mmCIF file of C-alpha atoms in Angstrom:
data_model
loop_
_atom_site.group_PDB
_atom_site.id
_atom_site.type_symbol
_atom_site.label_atom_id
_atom_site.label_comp_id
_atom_site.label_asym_id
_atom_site.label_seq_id
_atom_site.Cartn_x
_atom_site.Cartn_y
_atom_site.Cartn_z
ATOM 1 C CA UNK A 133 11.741 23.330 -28.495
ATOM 2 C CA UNK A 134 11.069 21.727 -31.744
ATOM 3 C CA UNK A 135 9.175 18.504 -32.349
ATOM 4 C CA UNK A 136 12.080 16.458 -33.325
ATOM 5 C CA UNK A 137 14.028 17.489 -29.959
ATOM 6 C CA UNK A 138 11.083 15.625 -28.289
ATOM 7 C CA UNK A 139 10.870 12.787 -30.374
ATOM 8 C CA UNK A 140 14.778 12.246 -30.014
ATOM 9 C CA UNK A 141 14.095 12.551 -26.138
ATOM 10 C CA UNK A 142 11.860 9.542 -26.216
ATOM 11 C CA UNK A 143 12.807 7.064 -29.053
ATOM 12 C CA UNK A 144 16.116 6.108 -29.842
ATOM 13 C CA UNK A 145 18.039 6.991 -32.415
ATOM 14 C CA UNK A 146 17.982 4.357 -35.495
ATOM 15 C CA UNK A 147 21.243 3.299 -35.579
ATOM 16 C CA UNK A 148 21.133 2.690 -31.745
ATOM 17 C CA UNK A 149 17.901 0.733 -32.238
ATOM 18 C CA UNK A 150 19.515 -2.249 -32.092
ATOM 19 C CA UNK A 151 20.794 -2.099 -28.741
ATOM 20 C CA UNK A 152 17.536 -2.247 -27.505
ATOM 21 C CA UNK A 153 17.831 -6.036 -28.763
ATOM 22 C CA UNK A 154 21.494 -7.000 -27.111
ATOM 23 C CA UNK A 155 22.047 -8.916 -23.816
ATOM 24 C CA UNK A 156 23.184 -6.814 -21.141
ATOM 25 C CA UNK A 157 26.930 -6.590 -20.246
ATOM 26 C CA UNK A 158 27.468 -8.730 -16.778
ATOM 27 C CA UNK A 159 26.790 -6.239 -13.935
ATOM 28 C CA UNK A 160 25.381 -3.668 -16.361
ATOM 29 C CA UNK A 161 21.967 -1.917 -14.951
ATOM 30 C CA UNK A 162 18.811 -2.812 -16.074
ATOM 31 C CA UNK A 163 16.839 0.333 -15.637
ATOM 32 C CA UNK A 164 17.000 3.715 -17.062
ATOM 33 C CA UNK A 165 16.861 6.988 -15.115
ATOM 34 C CA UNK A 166 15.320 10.233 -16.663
ATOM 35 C CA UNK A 167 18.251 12.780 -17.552
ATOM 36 C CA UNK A 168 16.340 15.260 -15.025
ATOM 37 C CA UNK A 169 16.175 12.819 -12.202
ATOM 38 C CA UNK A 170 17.741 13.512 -8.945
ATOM 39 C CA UNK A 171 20.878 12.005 -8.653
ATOM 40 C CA UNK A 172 21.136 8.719 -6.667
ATOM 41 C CA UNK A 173 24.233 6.481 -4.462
ATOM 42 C CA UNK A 174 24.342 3.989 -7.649
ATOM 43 C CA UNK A 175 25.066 7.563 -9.918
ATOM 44 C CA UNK A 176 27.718 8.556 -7.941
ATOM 45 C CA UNK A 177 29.528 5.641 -7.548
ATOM 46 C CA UNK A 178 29.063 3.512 -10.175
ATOM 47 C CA UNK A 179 31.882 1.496 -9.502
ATOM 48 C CA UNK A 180 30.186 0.541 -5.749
ATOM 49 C CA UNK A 181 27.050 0.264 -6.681
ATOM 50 C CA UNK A 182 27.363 -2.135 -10.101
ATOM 51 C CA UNK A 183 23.635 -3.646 -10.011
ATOM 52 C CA UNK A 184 20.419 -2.264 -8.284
ATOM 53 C CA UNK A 185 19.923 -3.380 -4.921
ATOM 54 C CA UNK A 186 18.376 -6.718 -3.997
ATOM 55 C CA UNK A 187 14.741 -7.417 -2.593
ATOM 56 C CA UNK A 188 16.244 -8.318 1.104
ATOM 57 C CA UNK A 189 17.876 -4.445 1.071
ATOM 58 C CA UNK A 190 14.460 -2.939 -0.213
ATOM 59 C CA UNK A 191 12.716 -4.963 2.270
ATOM 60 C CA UNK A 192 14.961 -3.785 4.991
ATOM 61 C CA UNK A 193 13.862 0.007 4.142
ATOM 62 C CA UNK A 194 10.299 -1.002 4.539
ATOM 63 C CA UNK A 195 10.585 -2.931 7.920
ATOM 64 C CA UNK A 196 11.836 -0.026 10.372
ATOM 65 C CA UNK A 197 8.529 1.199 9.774
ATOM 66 C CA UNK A 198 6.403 -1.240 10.440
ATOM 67 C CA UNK A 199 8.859 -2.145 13.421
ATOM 68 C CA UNK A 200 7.836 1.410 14.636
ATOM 69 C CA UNK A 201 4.283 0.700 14.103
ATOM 70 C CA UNK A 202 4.801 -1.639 16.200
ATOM 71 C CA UNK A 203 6.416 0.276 19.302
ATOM 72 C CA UNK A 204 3.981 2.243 18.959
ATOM 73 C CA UNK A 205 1.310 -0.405 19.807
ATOM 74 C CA UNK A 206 3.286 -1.814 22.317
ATOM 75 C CA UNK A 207 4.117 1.015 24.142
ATOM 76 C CA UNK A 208 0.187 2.228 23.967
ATOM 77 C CA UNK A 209 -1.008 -1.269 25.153
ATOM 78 C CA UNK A 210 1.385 -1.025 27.981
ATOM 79 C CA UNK A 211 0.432 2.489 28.970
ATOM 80 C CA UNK A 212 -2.935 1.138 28.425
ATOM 81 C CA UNK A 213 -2.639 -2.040 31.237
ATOM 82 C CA UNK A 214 -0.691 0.404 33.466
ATOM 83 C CA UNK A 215 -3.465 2.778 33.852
ATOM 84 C CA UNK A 216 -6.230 0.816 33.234
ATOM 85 C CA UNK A 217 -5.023 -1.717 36.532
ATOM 86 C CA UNK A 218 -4.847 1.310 38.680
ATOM 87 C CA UNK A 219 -8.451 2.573 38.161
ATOM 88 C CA UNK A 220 -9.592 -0.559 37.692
ATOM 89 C CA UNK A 221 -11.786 -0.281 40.927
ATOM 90 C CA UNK A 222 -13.355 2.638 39.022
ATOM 91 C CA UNK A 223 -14.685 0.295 36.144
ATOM 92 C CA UNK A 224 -18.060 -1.896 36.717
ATOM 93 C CA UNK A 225 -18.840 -5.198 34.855
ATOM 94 C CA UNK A 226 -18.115 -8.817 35.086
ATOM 95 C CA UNK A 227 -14.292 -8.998 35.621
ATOM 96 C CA UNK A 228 -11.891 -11.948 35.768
ATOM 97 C CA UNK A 229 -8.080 -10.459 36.360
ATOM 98 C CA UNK A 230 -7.497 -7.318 37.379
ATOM 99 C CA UNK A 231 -3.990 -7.307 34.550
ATOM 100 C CA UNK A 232 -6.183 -9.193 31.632
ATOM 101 C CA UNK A 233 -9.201 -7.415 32.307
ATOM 102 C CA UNK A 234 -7.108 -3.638 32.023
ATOM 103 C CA UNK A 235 -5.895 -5.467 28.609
ATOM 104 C CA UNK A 236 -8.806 -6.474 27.228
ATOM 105 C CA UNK A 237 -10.484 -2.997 28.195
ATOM 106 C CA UNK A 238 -7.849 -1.251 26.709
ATOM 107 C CA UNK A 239 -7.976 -3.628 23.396
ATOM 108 C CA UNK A 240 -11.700 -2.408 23.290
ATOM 109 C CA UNK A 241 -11.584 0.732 23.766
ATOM 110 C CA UNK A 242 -8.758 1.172 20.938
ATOM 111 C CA UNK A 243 -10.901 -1.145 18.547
ATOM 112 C CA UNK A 244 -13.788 1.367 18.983
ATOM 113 C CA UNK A 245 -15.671 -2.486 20.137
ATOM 114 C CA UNK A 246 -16.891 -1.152 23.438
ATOM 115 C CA UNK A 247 -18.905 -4.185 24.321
ATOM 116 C CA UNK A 248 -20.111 -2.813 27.657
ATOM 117 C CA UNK A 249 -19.296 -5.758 29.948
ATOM 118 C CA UNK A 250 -16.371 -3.521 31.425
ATOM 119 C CA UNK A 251 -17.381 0.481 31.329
ATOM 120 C CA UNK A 252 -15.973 3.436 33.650
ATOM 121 C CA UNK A 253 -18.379 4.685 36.346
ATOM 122 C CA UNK A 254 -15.977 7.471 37.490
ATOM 123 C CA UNK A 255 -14.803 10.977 36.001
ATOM 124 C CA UNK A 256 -11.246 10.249 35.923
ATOM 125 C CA UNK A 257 -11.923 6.627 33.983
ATOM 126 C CA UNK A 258 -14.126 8.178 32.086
ATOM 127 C CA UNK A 259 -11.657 10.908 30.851
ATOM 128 C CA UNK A 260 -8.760 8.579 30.511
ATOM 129 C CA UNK A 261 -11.228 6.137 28.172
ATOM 130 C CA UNK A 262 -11.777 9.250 26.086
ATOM 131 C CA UNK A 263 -7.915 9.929 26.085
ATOM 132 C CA UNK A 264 -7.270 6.290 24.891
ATOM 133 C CA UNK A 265 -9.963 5.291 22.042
ATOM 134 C CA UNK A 266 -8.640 8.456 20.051
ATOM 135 C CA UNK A 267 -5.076 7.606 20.674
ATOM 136 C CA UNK A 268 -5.560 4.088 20.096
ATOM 137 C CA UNK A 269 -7.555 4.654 16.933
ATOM 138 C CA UNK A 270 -5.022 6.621 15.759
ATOM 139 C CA UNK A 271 -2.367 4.197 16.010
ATOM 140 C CA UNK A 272 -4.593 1.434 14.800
ATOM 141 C CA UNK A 273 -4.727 3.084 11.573
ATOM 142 C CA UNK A 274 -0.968 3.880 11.631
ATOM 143 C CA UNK A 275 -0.522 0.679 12.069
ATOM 144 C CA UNK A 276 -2.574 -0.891 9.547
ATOM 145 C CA UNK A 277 -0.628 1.636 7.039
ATOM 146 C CA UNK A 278 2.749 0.729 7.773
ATOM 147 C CA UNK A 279 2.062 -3.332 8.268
ATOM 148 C CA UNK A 280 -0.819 -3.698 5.075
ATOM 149 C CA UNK A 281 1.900 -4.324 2.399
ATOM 150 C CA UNK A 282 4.248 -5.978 4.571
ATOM 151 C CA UNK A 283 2.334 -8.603 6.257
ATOM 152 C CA UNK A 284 0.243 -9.171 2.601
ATOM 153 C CA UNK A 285 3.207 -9.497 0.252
ATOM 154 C CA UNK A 286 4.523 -11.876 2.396
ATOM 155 C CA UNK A 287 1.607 -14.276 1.557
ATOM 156 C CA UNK A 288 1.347 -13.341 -2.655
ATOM 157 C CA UNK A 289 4.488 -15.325 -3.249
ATOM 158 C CA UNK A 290 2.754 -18.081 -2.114
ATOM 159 C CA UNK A 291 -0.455 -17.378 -3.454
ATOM 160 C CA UNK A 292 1.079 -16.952 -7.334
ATOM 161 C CA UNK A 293 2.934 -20.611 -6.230
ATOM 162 C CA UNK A 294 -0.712 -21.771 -5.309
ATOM 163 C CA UNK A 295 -2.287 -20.738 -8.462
ATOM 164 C CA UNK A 296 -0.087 -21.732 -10.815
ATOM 165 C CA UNK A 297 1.583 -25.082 -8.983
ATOM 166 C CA UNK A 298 1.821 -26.836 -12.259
ATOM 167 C CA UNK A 299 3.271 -24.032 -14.730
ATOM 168 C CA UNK A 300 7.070 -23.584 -14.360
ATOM 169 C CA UNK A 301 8.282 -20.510 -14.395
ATOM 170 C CA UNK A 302 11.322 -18.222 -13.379
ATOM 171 C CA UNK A 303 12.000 -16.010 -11.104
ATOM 172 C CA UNK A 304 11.557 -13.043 -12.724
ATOM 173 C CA UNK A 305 8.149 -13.740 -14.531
ATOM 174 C CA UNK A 306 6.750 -14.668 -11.356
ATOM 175 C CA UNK A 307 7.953 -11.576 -9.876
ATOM 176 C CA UNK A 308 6.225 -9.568 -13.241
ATOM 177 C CA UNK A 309 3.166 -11.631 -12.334
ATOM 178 C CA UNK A 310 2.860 -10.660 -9.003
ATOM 179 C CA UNK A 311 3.191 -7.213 -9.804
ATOM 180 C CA UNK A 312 0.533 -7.255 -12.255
ATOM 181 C CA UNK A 313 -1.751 -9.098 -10.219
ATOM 182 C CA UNK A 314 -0.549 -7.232 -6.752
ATOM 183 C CA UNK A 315 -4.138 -5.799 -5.583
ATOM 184 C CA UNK A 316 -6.143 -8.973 -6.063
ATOM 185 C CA UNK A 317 -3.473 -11.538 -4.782
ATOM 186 C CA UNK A 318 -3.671 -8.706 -1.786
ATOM 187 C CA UNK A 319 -7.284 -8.814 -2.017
ATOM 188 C CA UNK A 320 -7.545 -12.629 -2.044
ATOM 189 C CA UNK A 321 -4.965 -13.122 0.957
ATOM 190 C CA UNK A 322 -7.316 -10.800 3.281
ATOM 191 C CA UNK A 323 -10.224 -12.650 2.344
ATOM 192 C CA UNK A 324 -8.675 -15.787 2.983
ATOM 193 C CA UNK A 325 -7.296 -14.303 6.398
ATOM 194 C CA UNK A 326 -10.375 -12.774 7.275
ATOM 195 C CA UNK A 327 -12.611 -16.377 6.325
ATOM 196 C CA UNK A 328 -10.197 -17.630 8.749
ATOM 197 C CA UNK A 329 -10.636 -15.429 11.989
ATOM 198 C CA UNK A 330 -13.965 -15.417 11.326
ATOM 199 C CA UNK A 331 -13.984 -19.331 11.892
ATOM 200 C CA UNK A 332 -11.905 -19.422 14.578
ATOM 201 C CA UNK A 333 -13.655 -16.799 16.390
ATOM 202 C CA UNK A 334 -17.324 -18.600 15.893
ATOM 203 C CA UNK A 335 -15.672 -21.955 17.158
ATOM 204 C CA UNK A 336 -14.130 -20.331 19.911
ATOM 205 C CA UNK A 337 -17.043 -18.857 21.147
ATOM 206 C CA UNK A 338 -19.177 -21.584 20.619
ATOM 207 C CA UNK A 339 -17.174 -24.078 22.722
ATOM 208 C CA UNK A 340 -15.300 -21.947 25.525
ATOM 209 C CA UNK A 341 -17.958 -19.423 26.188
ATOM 210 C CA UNK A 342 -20.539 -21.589 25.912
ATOM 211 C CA UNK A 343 -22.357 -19.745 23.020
ATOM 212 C CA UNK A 344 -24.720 -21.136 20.564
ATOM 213 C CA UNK A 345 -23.560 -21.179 16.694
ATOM 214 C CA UNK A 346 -25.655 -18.696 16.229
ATOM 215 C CA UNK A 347 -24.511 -16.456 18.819
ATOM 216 C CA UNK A 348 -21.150 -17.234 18.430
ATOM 217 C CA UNK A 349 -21.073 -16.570 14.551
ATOM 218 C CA UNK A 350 -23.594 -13.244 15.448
ATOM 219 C CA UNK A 351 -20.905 -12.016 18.490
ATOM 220 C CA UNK A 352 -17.806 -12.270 15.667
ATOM 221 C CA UNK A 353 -19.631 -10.170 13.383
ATOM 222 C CA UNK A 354 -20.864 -8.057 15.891
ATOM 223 C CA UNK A 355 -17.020 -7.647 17.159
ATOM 224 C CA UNK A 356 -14.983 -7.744 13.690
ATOM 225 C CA UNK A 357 -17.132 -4.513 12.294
ATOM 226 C CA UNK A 358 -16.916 -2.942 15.701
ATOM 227 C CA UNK A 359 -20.658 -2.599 16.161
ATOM 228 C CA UNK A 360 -20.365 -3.901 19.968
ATOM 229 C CA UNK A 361 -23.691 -4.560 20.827
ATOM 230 C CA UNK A 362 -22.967 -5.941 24.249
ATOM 231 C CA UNK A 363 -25.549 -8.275 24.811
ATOM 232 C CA UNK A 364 -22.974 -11.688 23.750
ATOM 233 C CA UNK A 365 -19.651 -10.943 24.836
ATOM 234 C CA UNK A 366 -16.166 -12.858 26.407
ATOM 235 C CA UNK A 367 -16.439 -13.155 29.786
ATOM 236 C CA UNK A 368 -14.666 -15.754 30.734
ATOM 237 C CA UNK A 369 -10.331 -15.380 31.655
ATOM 238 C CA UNK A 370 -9.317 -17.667 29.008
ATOM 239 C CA UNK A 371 -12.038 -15.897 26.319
ATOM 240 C CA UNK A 372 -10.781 -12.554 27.247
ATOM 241 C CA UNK A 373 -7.030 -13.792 27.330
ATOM 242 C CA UNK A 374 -7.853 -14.913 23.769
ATOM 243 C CA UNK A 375 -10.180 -11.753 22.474
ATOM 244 C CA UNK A 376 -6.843 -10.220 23.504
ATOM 245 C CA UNK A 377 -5.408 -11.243 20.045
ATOM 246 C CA UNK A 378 -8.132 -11.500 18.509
ATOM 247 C CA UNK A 379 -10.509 -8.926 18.332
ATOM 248 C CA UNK A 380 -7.147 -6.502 17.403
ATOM 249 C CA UNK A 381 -6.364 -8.989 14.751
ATOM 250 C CA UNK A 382 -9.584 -9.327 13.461
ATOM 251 C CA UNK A 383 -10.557 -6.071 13.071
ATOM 252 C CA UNK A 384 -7.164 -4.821 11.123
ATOM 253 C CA UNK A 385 -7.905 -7.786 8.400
ATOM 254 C CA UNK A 386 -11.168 -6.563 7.757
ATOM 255 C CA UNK A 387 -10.076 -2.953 7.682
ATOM 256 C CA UNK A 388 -7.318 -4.271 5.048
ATOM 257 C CA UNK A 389 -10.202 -6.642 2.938
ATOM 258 C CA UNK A 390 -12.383 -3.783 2.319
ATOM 259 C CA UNK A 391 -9.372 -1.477 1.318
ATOM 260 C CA UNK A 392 -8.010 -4.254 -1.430
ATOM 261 C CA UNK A 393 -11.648 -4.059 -2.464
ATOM 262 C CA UNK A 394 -11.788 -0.424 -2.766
ATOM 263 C CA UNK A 395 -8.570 -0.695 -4.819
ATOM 264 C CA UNK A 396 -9.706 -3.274 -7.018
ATOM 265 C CA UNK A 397 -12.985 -1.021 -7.692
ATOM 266 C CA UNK A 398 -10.714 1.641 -8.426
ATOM 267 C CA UNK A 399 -8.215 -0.203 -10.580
ATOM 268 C CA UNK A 400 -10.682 -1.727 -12.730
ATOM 269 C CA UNK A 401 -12.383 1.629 -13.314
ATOM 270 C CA UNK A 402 -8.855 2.336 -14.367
ATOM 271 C CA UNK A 403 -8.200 -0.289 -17.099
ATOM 272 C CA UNK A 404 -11.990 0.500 -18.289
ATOM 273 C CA UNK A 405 -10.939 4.121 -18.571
ATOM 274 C CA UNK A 406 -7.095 2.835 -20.626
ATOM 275 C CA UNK A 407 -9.287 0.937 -22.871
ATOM 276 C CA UNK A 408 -11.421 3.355 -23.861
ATOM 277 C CA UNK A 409 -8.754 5.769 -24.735
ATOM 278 C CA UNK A 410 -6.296 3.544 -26.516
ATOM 279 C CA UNK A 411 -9.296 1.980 -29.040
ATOM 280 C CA UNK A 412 -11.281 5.405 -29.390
ATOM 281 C CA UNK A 413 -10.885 7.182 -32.535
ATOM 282 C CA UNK A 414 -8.552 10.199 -33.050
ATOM 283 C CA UNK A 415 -10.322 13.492 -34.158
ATOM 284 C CA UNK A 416 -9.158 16.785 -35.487
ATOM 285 C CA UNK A 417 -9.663 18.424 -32.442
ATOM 286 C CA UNK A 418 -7.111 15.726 -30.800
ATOM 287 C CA UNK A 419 -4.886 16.360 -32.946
ATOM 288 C CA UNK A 420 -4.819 19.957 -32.385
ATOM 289 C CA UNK A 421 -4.771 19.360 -28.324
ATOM 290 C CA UNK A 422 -1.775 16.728 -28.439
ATOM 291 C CA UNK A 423 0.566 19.863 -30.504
ATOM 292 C CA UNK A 424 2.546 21.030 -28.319
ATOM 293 C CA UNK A 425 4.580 23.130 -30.112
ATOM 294 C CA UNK A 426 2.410 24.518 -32.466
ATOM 295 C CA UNK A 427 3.954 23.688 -35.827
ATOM 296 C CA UNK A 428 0.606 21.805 -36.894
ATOM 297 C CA UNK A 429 2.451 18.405 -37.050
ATOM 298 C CA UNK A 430 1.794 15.511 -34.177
ATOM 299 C CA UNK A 431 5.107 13.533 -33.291
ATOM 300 C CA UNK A 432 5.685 10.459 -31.355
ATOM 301 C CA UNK A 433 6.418 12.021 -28.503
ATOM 302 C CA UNK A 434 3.745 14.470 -28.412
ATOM 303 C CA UNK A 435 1.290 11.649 -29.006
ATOM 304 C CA UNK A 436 2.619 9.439 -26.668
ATOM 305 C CA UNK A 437 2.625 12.618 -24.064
ATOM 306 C CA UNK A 438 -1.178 13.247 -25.045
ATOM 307 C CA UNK A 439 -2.581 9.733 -24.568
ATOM 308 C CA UNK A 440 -0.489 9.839 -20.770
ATOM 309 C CA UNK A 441 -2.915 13.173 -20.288
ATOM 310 C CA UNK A 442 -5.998 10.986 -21.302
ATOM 311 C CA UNK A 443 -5.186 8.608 -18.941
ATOM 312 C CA UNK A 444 -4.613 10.718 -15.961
ATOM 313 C CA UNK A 445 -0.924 9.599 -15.615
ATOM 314 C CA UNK A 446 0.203 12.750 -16.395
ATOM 315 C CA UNK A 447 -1.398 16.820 -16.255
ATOM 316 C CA UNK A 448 -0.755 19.690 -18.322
ATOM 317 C CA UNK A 449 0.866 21.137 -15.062
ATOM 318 C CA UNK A 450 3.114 18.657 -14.837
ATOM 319 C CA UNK A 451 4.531 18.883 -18.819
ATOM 320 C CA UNK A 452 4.760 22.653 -18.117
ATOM 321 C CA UNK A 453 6.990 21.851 -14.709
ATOM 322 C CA UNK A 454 9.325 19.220 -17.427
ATOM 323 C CA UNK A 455 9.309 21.638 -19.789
ATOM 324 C CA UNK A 456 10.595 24.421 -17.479
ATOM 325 C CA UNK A 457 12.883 22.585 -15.843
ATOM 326 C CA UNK A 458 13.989 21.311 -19.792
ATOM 327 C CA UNK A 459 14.776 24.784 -20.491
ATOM 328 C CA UNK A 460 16.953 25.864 -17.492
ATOM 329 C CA UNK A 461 18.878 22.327 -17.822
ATOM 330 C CA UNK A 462 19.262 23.483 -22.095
ATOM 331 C CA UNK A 463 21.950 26.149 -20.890
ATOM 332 C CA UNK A 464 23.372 26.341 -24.630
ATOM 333 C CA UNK A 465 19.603 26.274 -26.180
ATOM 334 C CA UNK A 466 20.277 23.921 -28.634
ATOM 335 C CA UNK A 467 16.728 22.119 -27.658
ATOM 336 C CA UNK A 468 18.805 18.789 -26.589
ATOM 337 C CA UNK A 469 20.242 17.956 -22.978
ATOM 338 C CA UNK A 470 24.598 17.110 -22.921
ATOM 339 C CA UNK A 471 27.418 16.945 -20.058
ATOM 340 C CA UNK A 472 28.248 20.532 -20.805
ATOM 341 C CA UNK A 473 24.526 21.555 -20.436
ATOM 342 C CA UNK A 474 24.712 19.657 -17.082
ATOM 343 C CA UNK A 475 27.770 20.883 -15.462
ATOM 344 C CA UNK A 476 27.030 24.183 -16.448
ATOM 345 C CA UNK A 477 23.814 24.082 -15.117
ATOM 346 C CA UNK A 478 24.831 22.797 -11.691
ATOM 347 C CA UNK A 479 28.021 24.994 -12.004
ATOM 348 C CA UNK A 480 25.438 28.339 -12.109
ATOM 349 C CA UNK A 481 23.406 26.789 -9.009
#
């Protein structure tokens, strides 16, 4: 495949340049799809499908799973009081209802807490405690996985709104905002969330159970990273009917602060990294690396390609998979893709 074949691939033509420039039609897509993309609904049936679909119908692909997440939890936390009630005589510590305190065991038990007010003395609770912290651990993090990004983004529309109360600007550039600023306006909301429980938690304690601010701020710490000392705990019905919520609230936000965090680590190594490579100096040697095709000459698209590989977007692997999958599409092997290339292609499949 020649140099120019690529180039034409990538940058338009110069007498089409200026379309890049006009309005679109009314109903006419905004986005381009890569010739050797799977085909989609809004391919087939143009005529259906005129614009892309809006944020309510993307949003509505997301929910089921975080609705199933959230079965999940309920179904486990009701397996959890079930069993937990019925060996409950097989359990020693301070206890205040037999239903709340199989709850709140079961809440601490999944959270990996374990304060040690309520612990099993028998084989069988013993076994079934075992059974449930690596069930409930597992659907903790399921859940965390499938509700992060859901519960978050809800709060970064308001957060941009926040920020930038006295700038007015549309829809759409707050939306481009938001997705350039998506990790820290995540970030920021779990802080704020996690600031928040943190609070609440240290009052509660300090005027329900009786604790001392101290105590009360060193129990919430001692809870929210799961360390579970032991020695400050709930033990009253309405503390344990509210470490109910809680503690499993709690402990997902700070799971979720110190993941933004990781990603903001990682996504500022990344711009470090883009910066480096876009202001660096070419060499000879670059030159010879980004020519693909041999013919001593660098194009557009071969530079453009070679920068993506410095930047860890894109591997030699993955040009070779293109470029094979180029090749068998380029039934005529005129080194540029058409209809006829296409439908004989899929014709020969």
């Amino acid at each position: 495949m020649s140099d120019n074949s690529i180039q034409r691939a990538l940058v338009p033509d110069n007498h089409n340049a200026d379309v890049l420039q006009r309005k679109p039609l009314e109903g006419a897509k905004r986005f381009r799809r890569s010739r050797s993309a799977p085909r989609s609904e809004t391919d087939q049936k143009p005529e259906e499908n005129g614009s892309s679909p809006p944020a309510k119908e993307l949003l509505s692909v997301i929910r089921p799973s975080f609705r199933l997440a959230g079965l999940l939890l309920f179904l486990y936390l009701l397996a959890g009081v079930v069993v937990f009630y019925l060996v409950m005589d097989q359990l020693s510590g301070k206890r205040t209802n037999r239903v709340l305190d199989a709850l709140y065991f079961c809440i601490v038990t999944m959270t990996s807490v374990g304060y040690g007010d309520l612990v099993p003395n028998s084989d069988t609770a013993k076994l079934l405690a075992c059974v449930f912290v690596f069930t409930g651990m597992a659907i903790i993090a399921l859940f965390v996985s499938k509700s992060a990004d859901y519960l978050v983004e809800k709060q970064e529309v308001l957060f941009f709104k926040a920020l930038h109360m006295n700038m007015k600007c549309s829809e759409a550039k707050m939306l481009r905002q938001i997705e350039t600023n998506k990790t820290k306006y995540k970030f920021y909301t779990a802080a704020l969330l996690l600031m928040t429980t943190i609070v609440v938690g240290t009052v509660f304690l300090w005027k329900v159970e009786k604790l001392s601010l101290v105590d009360s701020f060193y129990c919430v710490c001692a809870t929210i990273t799961t360390l579970g000392y032991g020695d400050k705990s709930f033990s009253s019905k309405l503390g344990r009917t509210f470490a109910v919520f809680w503690i499993i609230t709690s402990t997902i936000i700070l799971a979720l602060f110190f993941m933004y965090l990781a990603e903001i680590y990682t996504e500022r190594r990344q711009k470090m990294l883009a910066k480096w490579v876009l202001t660096r100096r070419i060499t000879n040697m670059d030159l010879e690396a980004a020519d693909l095709d041999n013919d001593r000459k660098v194009g557009a698209a071969e530079f453009v390609v070679y920068k993506l590989k410095e930047l860890g977007k894109i591997s030699q692997e993955d040009i070779s998979c293109f470029l094979e999958e180029f090749e068998k599409l380029d039934v005529d092997q005129s080194g540029t893709l058409s209809t006829y290339d296409l439908t004989q292609a899929q014709s020969g499949q």
